[in-house]
Coordinates of C-alpha atoms and ligand atoms in Angstrom, one line a residue:
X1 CA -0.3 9.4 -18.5
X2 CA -1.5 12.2 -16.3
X3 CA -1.8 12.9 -12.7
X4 CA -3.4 14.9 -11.0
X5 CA -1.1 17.1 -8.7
X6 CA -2.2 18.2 -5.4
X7 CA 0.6 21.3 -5.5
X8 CA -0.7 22.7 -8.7
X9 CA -4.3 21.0 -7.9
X10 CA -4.0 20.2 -11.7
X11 CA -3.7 17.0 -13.9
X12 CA -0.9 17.2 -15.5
X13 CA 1.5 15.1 -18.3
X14 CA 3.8 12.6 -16.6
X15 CA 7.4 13.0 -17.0
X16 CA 9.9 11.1 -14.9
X17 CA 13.0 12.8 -13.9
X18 CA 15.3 10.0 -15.7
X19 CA 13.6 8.2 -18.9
X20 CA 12.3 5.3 -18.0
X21 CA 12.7 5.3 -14.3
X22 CA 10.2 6.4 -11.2
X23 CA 11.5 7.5 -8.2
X24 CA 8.2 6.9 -5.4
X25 CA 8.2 7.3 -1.9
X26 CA 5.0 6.7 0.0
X27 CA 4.1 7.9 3.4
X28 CA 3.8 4.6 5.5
X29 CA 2.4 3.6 8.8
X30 CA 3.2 4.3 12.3
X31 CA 3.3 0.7 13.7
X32 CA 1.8 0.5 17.3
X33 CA -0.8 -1.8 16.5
X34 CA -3.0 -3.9 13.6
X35 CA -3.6 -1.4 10.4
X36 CA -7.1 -0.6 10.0
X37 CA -8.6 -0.7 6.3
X38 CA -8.3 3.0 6.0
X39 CA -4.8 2.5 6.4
X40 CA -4.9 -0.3 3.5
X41 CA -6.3 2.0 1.1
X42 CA -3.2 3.9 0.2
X43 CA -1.2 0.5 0.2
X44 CA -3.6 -1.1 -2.3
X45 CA -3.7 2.5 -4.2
X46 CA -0.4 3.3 -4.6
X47 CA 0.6 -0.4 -5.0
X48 CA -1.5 -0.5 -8.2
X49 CA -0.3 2.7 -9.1
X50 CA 3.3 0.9 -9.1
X51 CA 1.8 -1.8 -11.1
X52 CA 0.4 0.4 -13.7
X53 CA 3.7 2.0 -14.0
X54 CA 5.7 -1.2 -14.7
X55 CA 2.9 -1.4 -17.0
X56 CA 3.9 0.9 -19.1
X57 CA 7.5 -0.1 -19.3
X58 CA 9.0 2.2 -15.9
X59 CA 11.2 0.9 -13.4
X60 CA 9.8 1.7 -10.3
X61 CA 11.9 2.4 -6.7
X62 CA 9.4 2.2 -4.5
X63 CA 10.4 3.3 -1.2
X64 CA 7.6 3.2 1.3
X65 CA 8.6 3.5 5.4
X66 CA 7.9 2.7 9.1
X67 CA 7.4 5.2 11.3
X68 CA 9.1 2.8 14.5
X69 CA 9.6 5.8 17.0
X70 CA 6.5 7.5 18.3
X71 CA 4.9 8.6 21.8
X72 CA 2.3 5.6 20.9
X73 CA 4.5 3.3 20.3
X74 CA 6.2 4.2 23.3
X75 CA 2.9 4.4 25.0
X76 CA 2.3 0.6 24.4
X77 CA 5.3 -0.4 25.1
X78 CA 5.2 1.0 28.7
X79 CA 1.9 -0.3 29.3
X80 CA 3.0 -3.9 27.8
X81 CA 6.4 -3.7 30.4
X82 CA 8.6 -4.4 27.2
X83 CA 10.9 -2.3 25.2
X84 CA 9.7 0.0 22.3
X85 CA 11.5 -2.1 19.5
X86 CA 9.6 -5.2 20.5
X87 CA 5.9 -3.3 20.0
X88 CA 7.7 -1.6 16.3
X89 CA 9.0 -5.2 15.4
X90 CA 6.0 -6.7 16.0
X91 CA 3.3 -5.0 14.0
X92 CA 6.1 -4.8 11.1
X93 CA 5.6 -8.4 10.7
X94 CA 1.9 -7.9 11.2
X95 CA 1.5 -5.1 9.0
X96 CA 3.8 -7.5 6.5
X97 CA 1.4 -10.4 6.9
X98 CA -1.5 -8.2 5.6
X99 CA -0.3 -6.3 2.8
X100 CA 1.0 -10.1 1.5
X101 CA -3.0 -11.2 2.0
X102 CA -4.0 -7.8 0.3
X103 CA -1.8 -8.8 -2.5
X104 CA 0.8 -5.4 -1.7
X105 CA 4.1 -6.2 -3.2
X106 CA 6.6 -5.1 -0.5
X107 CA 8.3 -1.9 -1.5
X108 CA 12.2 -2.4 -2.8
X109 CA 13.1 -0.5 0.4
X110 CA 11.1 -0.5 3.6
X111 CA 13.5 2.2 5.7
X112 CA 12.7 2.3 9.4
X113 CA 13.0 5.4 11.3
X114 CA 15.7 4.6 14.0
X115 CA 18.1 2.7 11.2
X116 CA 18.1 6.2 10.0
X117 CA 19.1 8.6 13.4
X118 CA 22.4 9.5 11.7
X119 CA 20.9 10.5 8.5
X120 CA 18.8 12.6 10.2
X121 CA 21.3 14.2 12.6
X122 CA 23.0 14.9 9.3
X123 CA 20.0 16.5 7.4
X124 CA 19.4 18.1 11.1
X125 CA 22.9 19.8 10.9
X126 CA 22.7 21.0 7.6
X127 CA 19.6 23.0 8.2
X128 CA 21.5 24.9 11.2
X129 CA 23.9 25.7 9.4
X130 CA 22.3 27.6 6.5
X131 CA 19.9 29.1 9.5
X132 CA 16.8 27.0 8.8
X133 CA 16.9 25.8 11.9
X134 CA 17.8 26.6 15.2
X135 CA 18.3 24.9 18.6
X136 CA 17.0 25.9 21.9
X137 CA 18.3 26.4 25.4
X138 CA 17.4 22.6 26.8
X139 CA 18.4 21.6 23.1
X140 CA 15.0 20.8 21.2
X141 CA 15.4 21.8 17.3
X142 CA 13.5 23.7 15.7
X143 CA 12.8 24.5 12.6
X144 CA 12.6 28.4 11.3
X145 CA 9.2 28.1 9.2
X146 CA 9.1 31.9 8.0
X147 CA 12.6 31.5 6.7
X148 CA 11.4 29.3 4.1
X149 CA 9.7 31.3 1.4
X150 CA 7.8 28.0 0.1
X151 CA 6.1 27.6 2.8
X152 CA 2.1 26.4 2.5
X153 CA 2.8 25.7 -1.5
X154 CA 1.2 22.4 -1.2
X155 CA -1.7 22.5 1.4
X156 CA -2.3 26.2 -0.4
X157 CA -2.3 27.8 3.0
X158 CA -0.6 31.8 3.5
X159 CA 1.8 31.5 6.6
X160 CA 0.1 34.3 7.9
X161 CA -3.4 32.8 8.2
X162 CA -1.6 30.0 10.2
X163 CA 0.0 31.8 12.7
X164 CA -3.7 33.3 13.4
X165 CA -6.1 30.3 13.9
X166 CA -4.2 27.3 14.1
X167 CA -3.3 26.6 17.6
X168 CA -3.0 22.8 16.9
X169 CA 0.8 24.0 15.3
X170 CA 1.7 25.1 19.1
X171 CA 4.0 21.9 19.9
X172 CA 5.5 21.2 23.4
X173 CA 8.3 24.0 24.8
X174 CA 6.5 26.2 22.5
X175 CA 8.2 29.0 25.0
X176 CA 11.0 28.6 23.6
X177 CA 10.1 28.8 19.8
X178 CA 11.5 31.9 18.0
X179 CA 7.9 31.8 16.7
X180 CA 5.4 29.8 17.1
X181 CA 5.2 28.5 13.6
X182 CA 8.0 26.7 13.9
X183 CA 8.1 22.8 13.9
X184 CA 10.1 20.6 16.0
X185 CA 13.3 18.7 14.1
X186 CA 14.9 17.0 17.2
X187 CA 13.8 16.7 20.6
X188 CA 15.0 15.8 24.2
X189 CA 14.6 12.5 25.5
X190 CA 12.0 11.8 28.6
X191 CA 12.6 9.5 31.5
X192 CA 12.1 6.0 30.0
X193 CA 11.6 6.8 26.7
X194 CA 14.1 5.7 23.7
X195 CA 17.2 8.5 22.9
X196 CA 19.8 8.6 20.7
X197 CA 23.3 10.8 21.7
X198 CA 23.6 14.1 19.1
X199 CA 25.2 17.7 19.1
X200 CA 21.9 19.1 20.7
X201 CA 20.9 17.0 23.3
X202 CA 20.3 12.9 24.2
X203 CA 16.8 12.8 22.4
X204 CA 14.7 11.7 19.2
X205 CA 13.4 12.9 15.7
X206 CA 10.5 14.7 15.4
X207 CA 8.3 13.2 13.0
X208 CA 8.7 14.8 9.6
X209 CA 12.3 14.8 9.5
X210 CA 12.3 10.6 8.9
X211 CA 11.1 11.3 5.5
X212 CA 13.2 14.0 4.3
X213 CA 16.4 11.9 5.4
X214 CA 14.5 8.2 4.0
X215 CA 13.6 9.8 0.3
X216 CA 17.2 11.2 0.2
X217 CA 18.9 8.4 0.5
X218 CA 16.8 5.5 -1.1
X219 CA 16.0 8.2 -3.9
X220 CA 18.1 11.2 -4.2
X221 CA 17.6 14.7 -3.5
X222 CA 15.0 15.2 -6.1
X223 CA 12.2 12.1 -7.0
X224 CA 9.1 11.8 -8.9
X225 CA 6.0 10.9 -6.8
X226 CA 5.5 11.9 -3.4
X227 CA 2.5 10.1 -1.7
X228 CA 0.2 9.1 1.3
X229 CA -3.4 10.0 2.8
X230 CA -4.6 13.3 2.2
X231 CA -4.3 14.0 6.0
X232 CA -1.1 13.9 5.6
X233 CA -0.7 17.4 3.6
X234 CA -0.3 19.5 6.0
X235 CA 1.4 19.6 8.6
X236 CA 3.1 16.9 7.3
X237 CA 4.0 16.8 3.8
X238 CA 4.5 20.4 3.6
X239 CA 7.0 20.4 6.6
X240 CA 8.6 17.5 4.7
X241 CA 9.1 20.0 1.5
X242 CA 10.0 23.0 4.1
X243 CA 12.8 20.4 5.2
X244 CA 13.8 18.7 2.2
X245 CA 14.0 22.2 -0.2
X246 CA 15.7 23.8 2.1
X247 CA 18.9 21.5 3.2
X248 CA 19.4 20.1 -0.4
X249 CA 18.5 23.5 -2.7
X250 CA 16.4 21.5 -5.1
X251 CA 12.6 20.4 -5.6
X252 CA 12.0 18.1 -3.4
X253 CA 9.1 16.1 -5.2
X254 CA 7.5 16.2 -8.9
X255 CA 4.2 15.3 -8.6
X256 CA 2.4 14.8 -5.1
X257 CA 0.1 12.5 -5.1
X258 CA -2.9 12.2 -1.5
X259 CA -5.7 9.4 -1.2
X260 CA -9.2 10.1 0.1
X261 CA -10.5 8.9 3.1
X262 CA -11.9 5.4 3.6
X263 CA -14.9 6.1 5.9
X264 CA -17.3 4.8 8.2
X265 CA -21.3 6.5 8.2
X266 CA -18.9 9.0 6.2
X267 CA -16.6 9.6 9.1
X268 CA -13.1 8.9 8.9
X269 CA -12.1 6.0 9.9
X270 CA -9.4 6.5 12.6
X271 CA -7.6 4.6 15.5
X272 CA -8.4 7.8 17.7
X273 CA -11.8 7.8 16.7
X274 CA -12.6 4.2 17.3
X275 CA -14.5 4.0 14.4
X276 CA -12.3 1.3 12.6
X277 CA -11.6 -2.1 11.7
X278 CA -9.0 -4.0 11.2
X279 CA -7.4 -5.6 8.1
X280 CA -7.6 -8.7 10.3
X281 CA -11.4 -8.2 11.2
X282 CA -12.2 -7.8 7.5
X283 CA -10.2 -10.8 6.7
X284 CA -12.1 -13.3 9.1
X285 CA -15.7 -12.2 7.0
X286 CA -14.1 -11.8 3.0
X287 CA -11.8 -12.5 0.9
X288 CA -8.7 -10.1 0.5
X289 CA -9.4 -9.8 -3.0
X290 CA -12.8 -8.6 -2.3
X291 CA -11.5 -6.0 -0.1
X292 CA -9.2 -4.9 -2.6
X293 CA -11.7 -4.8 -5.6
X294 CA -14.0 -2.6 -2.8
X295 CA -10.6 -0.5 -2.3
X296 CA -10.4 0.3 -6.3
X297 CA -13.9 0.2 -7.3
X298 CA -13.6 3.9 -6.4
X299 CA -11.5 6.9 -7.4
X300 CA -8.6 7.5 -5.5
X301 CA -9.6 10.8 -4.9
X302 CA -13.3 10.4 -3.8
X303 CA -14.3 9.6 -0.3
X304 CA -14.8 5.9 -0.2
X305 CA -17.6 5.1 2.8
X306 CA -17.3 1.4 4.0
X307 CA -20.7 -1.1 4.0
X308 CA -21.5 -4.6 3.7
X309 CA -23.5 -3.5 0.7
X310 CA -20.5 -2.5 -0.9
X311 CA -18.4 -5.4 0.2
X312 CA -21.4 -7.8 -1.2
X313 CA -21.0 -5.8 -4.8
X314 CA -17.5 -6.1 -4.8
X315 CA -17.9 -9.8 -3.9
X316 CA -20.3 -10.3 -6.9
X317 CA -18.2 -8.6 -9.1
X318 CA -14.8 -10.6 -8.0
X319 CA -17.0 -13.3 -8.6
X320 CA -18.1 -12.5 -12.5
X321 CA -14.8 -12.2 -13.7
X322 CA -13.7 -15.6 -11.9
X323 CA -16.2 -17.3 -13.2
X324 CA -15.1 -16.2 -16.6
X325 CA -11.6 -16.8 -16.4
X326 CA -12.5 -20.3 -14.9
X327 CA -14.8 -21.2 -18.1
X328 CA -12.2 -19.7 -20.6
X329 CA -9.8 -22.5 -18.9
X330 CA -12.0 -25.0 -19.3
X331 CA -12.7 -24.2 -23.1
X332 CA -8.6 -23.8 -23.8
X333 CA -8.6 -27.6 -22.3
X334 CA -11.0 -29.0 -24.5
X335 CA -10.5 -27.0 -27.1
X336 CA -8.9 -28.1 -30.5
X337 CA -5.3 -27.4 -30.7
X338 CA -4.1 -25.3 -33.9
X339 CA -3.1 -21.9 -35.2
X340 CA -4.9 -18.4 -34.6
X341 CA -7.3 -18.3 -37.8
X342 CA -8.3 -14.8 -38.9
X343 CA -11.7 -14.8 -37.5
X344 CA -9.9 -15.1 -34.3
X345 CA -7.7 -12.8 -35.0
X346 CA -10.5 -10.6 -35.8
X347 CA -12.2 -11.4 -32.4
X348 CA -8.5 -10.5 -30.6
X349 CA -8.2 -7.1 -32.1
X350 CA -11.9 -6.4 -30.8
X351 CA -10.6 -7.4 -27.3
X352 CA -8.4 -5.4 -27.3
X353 CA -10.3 -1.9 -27.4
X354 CA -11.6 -2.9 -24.0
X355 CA -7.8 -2.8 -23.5
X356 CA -7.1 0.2 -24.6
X357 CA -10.3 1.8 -22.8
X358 CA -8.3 0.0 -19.5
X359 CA -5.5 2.0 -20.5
X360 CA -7.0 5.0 -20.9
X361 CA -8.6 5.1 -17.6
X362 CA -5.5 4.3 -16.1
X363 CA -4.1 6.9 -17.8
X364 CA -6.4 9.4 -16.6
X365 CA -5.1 10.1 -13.1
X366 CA -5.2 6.6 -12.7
X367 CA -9.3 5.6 -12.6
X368 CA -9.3 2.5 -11.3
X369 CA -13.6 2.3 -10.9
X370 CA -13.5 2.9 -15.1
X371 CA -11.0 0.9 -15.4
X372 CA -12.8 -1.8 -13.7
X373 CA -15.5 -1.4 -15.5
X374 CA -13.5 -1.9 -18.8
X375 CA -12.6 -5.5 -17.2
X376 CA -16.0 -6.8 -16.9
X377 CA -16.7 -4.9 -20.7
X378 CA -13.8 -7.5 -21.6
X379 CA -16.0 -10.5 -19.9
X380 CA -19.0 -9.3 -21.2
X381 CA -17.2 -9.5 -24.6
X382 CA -15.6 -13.2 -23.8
X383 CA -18.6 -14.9 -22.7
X384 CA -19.9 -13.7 -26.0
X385 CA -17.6 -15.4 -28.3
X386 CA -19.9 -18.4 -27.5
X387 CA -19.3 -22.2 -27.5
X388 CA -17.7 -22.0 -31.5
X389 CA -14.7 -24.0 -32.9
X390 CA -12.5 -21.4 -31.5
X391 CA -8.9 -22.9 -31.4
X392 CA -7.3 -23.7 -27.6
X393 CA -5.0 -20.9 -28.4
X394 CA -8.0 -18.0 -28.7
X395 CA -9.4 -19.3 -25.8
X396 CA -6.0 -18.5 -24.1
X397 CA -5.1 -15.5 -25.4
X398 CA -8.8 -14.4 -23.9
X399 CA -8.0 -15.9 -20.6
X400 CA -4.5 -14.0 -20.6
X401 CA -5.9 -10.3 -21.4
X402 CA -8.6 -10.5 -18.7
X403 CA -6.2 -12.3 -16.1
X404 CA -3.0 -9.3 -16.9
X405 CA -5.5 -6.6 -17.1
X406 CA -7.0 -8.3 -13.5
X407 CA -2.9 -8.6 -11.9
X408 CA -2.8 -4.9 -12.9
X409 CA -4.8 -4.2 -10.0
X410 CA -3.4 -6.9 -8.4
X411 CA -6.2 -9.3 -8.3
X412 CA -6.0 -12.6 -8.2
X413 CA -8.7 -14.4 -10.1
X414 CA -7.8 -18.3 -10.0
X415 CA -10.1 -20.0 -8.5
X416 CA -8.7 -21.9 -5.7
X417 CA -7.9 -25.8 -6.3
X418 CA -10.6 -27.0 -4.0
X419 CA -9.4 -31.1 -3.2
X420 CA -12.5 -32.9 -2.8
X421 CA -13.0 -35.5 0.6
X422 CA -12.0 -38.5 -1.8
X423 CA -8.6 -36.8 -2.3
X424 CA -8.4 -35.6 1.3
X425 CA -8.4 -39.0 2.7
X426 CA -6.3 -40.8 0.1
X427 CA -3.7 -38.1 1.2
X428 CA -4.1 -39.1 4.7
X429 CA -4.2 -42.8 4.1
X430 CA -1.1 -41.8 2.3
X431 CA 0.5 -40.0 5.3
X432 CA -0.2 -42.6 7.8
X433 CA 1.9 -45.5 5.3
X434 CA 4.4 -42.8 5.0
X435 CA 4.5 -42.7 9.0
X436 CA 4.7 -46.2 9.3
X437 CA 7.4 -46.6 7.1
X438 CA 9.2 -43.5 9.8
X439 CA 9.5 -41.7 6.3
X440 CA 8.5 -38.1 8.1
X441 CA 9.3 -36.1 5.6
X442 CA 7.0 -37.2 2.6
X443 CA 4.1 -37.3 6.2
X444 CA 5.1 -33.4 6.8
X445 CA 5.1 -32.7 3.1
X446 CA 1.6 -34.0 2.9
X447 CA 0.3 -32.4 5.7
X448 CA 1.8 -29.1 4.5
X449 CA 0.4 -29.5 0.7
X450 CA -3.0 -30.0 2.9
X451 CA -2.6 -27.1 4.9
X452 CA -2.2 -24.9 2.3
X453 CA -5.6 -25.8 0.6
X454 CA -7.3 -24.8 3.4
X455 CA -7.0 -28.6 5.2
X456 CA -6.1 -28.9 8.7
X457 CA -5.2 -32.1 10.3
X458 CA -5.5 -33.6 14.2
X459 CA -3.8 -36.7 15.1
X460 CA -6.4 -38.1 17.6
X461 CA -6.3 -41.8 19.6
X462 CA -9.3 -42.5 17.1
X463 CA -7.1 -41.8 14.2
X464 CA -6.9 -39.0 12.0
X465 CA -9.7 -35.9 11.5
X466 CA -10.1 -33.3 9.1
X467 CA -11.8 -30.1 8.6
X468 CA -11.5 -27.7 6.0
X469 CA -10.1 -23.9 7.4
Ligands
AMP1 P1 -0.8 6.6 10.1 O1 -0.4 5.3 10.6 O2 -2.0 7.2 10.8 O3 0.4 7.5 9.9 O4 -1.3 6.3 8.6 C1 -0.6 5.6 7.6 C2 -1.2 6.0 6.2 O5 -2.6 5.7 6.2 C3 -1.1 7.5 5.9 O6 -0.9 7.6 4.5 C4 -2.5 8.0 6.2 O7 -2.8 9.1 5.4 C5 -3.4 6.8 5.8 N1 -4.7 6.8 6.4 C6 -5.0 6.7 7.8 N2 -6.3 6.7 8.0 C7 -6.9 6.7 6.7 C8 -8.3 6.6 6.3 N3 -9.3 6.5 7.1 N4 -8.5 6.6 4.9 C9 -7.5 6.6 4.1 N5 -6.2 6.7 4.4 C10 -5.9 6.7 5.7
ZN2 ZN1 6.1 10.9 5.5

């Protein structure tokens, strides 16, 4: 399996630190508001990564955070009149809701930032102590960038170069910087805003330091995969390693893995910008799992521009394989029962190159469009095995290789049970005897199994209506 590495800018051979095992972290959202599709695509990229991985035969930690401290979060809050843990609790459970529609297993750790202060006074500590870092008169930290030699190794950039152009490094009390390269670790608190107590001053983490202390503790000092947006290379990521390298005198991360944009009339689409929408908007017009094929019908690496053209492909797409995997079902229930013969066997060990060419893309750096395209290969191949006397069990064994090779990239291709009226209204005639009868459960039960096939009930004076969601 190879990836390709953003610090070497090389595919190269994967090879976990411990046999068997990946250690992942992955850059996750600051949570002020609804995520925007752009801010999907490295959920539903790195989630299939993950998937691809337990493929494979890995165990996979994935660690993947919320940034729950932040002038915008803070920002809302004061505008809203409520404290800053309500607006960061809040679009948790949003953010939650939507990965679950988008089919994005939660991580095995989500770490939030302020469960993590005394980590991060720790890491803090540590850094002043080997003279990485360095706090100033009104007791802001900062952190000594020149003294770490590593320094631009991953966004490829020569410290000098930086200290000429880039005034967007120039942070708040830059006056009292030792240089101006240097990046803030720990800063003092403003009237209003959130603080915790430390050696330095009543304040908060800057933001880079969340990450160093989170992929520490969930993963130890040294992991395998190191990932997020590509905007996120520099400052971030390479303050992270600056950080990281320095307090625990190992590499920090193996292999460093950045996402392309998801675009909009090939801008980036961006909350600052205004140029975005919602998981939620998307939601109301498609399917999640349309929005997830759109997400991996592309390289990771290549600019992705969002259009209803595209979404309309992906739908059609979505819609081939489900139609397959429907009429394989239909064939293994009507089919005779009885062993594999060899023709079938035959037929199975054909199947399985397109397989194997899933595997390969997969392998390449992870190349989710070919890999796609070896699914519908696979249909293509199914629907061509005809009406014959194949045995229920072929049929089956189709159906499975298309639907594992489909859960891969975590799409879900069962049709949905769609209850026709009749059934609808012998539930509710059902519901109504069980309500007579004051048996409430079995009438909740029923109007839950309703609800969650799209049926939503009103109690009216004229009786009971219906419509579908
Ligand atoms: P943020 O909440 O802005 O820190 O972003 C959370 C994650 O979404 C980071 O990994 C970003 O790199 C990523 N991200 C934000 N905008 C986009 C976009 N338009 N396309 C792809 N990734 C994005
Ligand atoms: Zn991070």
């Amino acid at each position: 399996m190879k990836i390709y590495n953003t610090m070497s800018r090389k595919k190269e051979e994967f090879v976990p630190i411990e046999p068997g095992k990946v250690r992942m972290y992955v850059c996750g959202p600051t949570v002020y508001n609804l995520i925007h599709i752009g801010n999907a695509r490295p959920m539903i990229v790195f989630d299939t990564v993950r998937r691809y991985m337990e493929r494979k035969g890995y165990e996979v930690n994935y660690v993947s955070n919320f940034t729950d401290v932040d002038d915008k979060i803070i920002k809302k809050a004061t505008e809203e009149g409520v404290d800053a843990g309500v607006i960061s609790e809040r679009y948790i459970a949003e953010c939650k809701k939507d990965m679950a529609s988008l089919n994005v297993r939660p991580a095995t750790t989500h770490p939030q930032a302020t469960q993590e202060i005394d980590g991060m006074e720790e890491m803090i500590g540590t850094l002043i102590r080997k003279r990485y870092a360095y706090p100033a008169a009104d007791g802001t930290v900062y952190y000594r960038t020149r003294s770490f030699s590593g320094y631009g190794k991953l966004s490829h950039k020569n410290i000098d170069e930086l200290e000429g152009g880039k005034r967007s490094l120039l942070v708040s009390g830059q006056d009292q910087k030792e240089d101006p390269l240097d990046f803030v670790l720990w800063k003092p608190k403003k009237e209003g805003e959130p603080f915790w107590k430390s050696p330095w001053c009543d304040g908060r983490p800057g933001w880079h330091i969340e990450c160093s202390v989170m992929s520490r503790k969930y993963l130890g000092d040294e992991i395998d995969i190191h990932a997020g947006g590509e905007d996120l290379i520099f400052p971030h990521h390479e303050n992270e390693i600056a950080q990281s390298e320095a307090a625990n005198g190992t590499t920090f991360a193996r292999y460093w893995m950045h996402n392309a944009f998801l675009n909009i009339d090939n801008h980036k689409m961006s909350k600052s910008a205004g140029n975005f929408f919602t998981v939620r908007d998307i939601l109301e017009k498609y399917d999640p799992m349309v929005l997830r094929f759109f997400m991996l019908s592309a390289h990771y690496r290549s600019p992705l521009n969002f259009s209803a053209e595209l979404m309309e492909a992906a739908a059609n797409g979505l819609e081939r394989i489900r139609t397959a995997v429907e009429n394989l079902r239909f064939k293994a229930e009507n089919a005779r029962e009885g062993e594999l013969s060899g023709q079938e066997r035959e037929l199975l060990e054909r199947a399985k190159e397109f397989e194997d060419k899933f595997d390969q893309a997969m392998d390449d750096d992870f190349n989710t469009a070919d890999a796609i395209a070896a699914i519908f290969e696979l249909v293509k191949f199914a629907n061509t095995c005809g009406e014959a006397e194949h045995t229920s069990a072929f049929w089956k064994e189709l159906e499975k290789k298309i639907t594992s090779l489909c859960d891969v990239c975590g799409l879900i291709v069962e049709k949905k049970e769609e209850l026709l009226d009749a059934d609808v209204e012998a539930l509710i005639r059902e519901r109504q005897e069980a309500r007579k009868a004051k048996n409430f459960t079995r009438a909740d039960e029923i109007r839950q199994e309703l609800f969650d096939k799209g049926i939503v009930l009103e109690d009216t004076r004229e009786g009971v209506k219906w419509k579908r969601a």
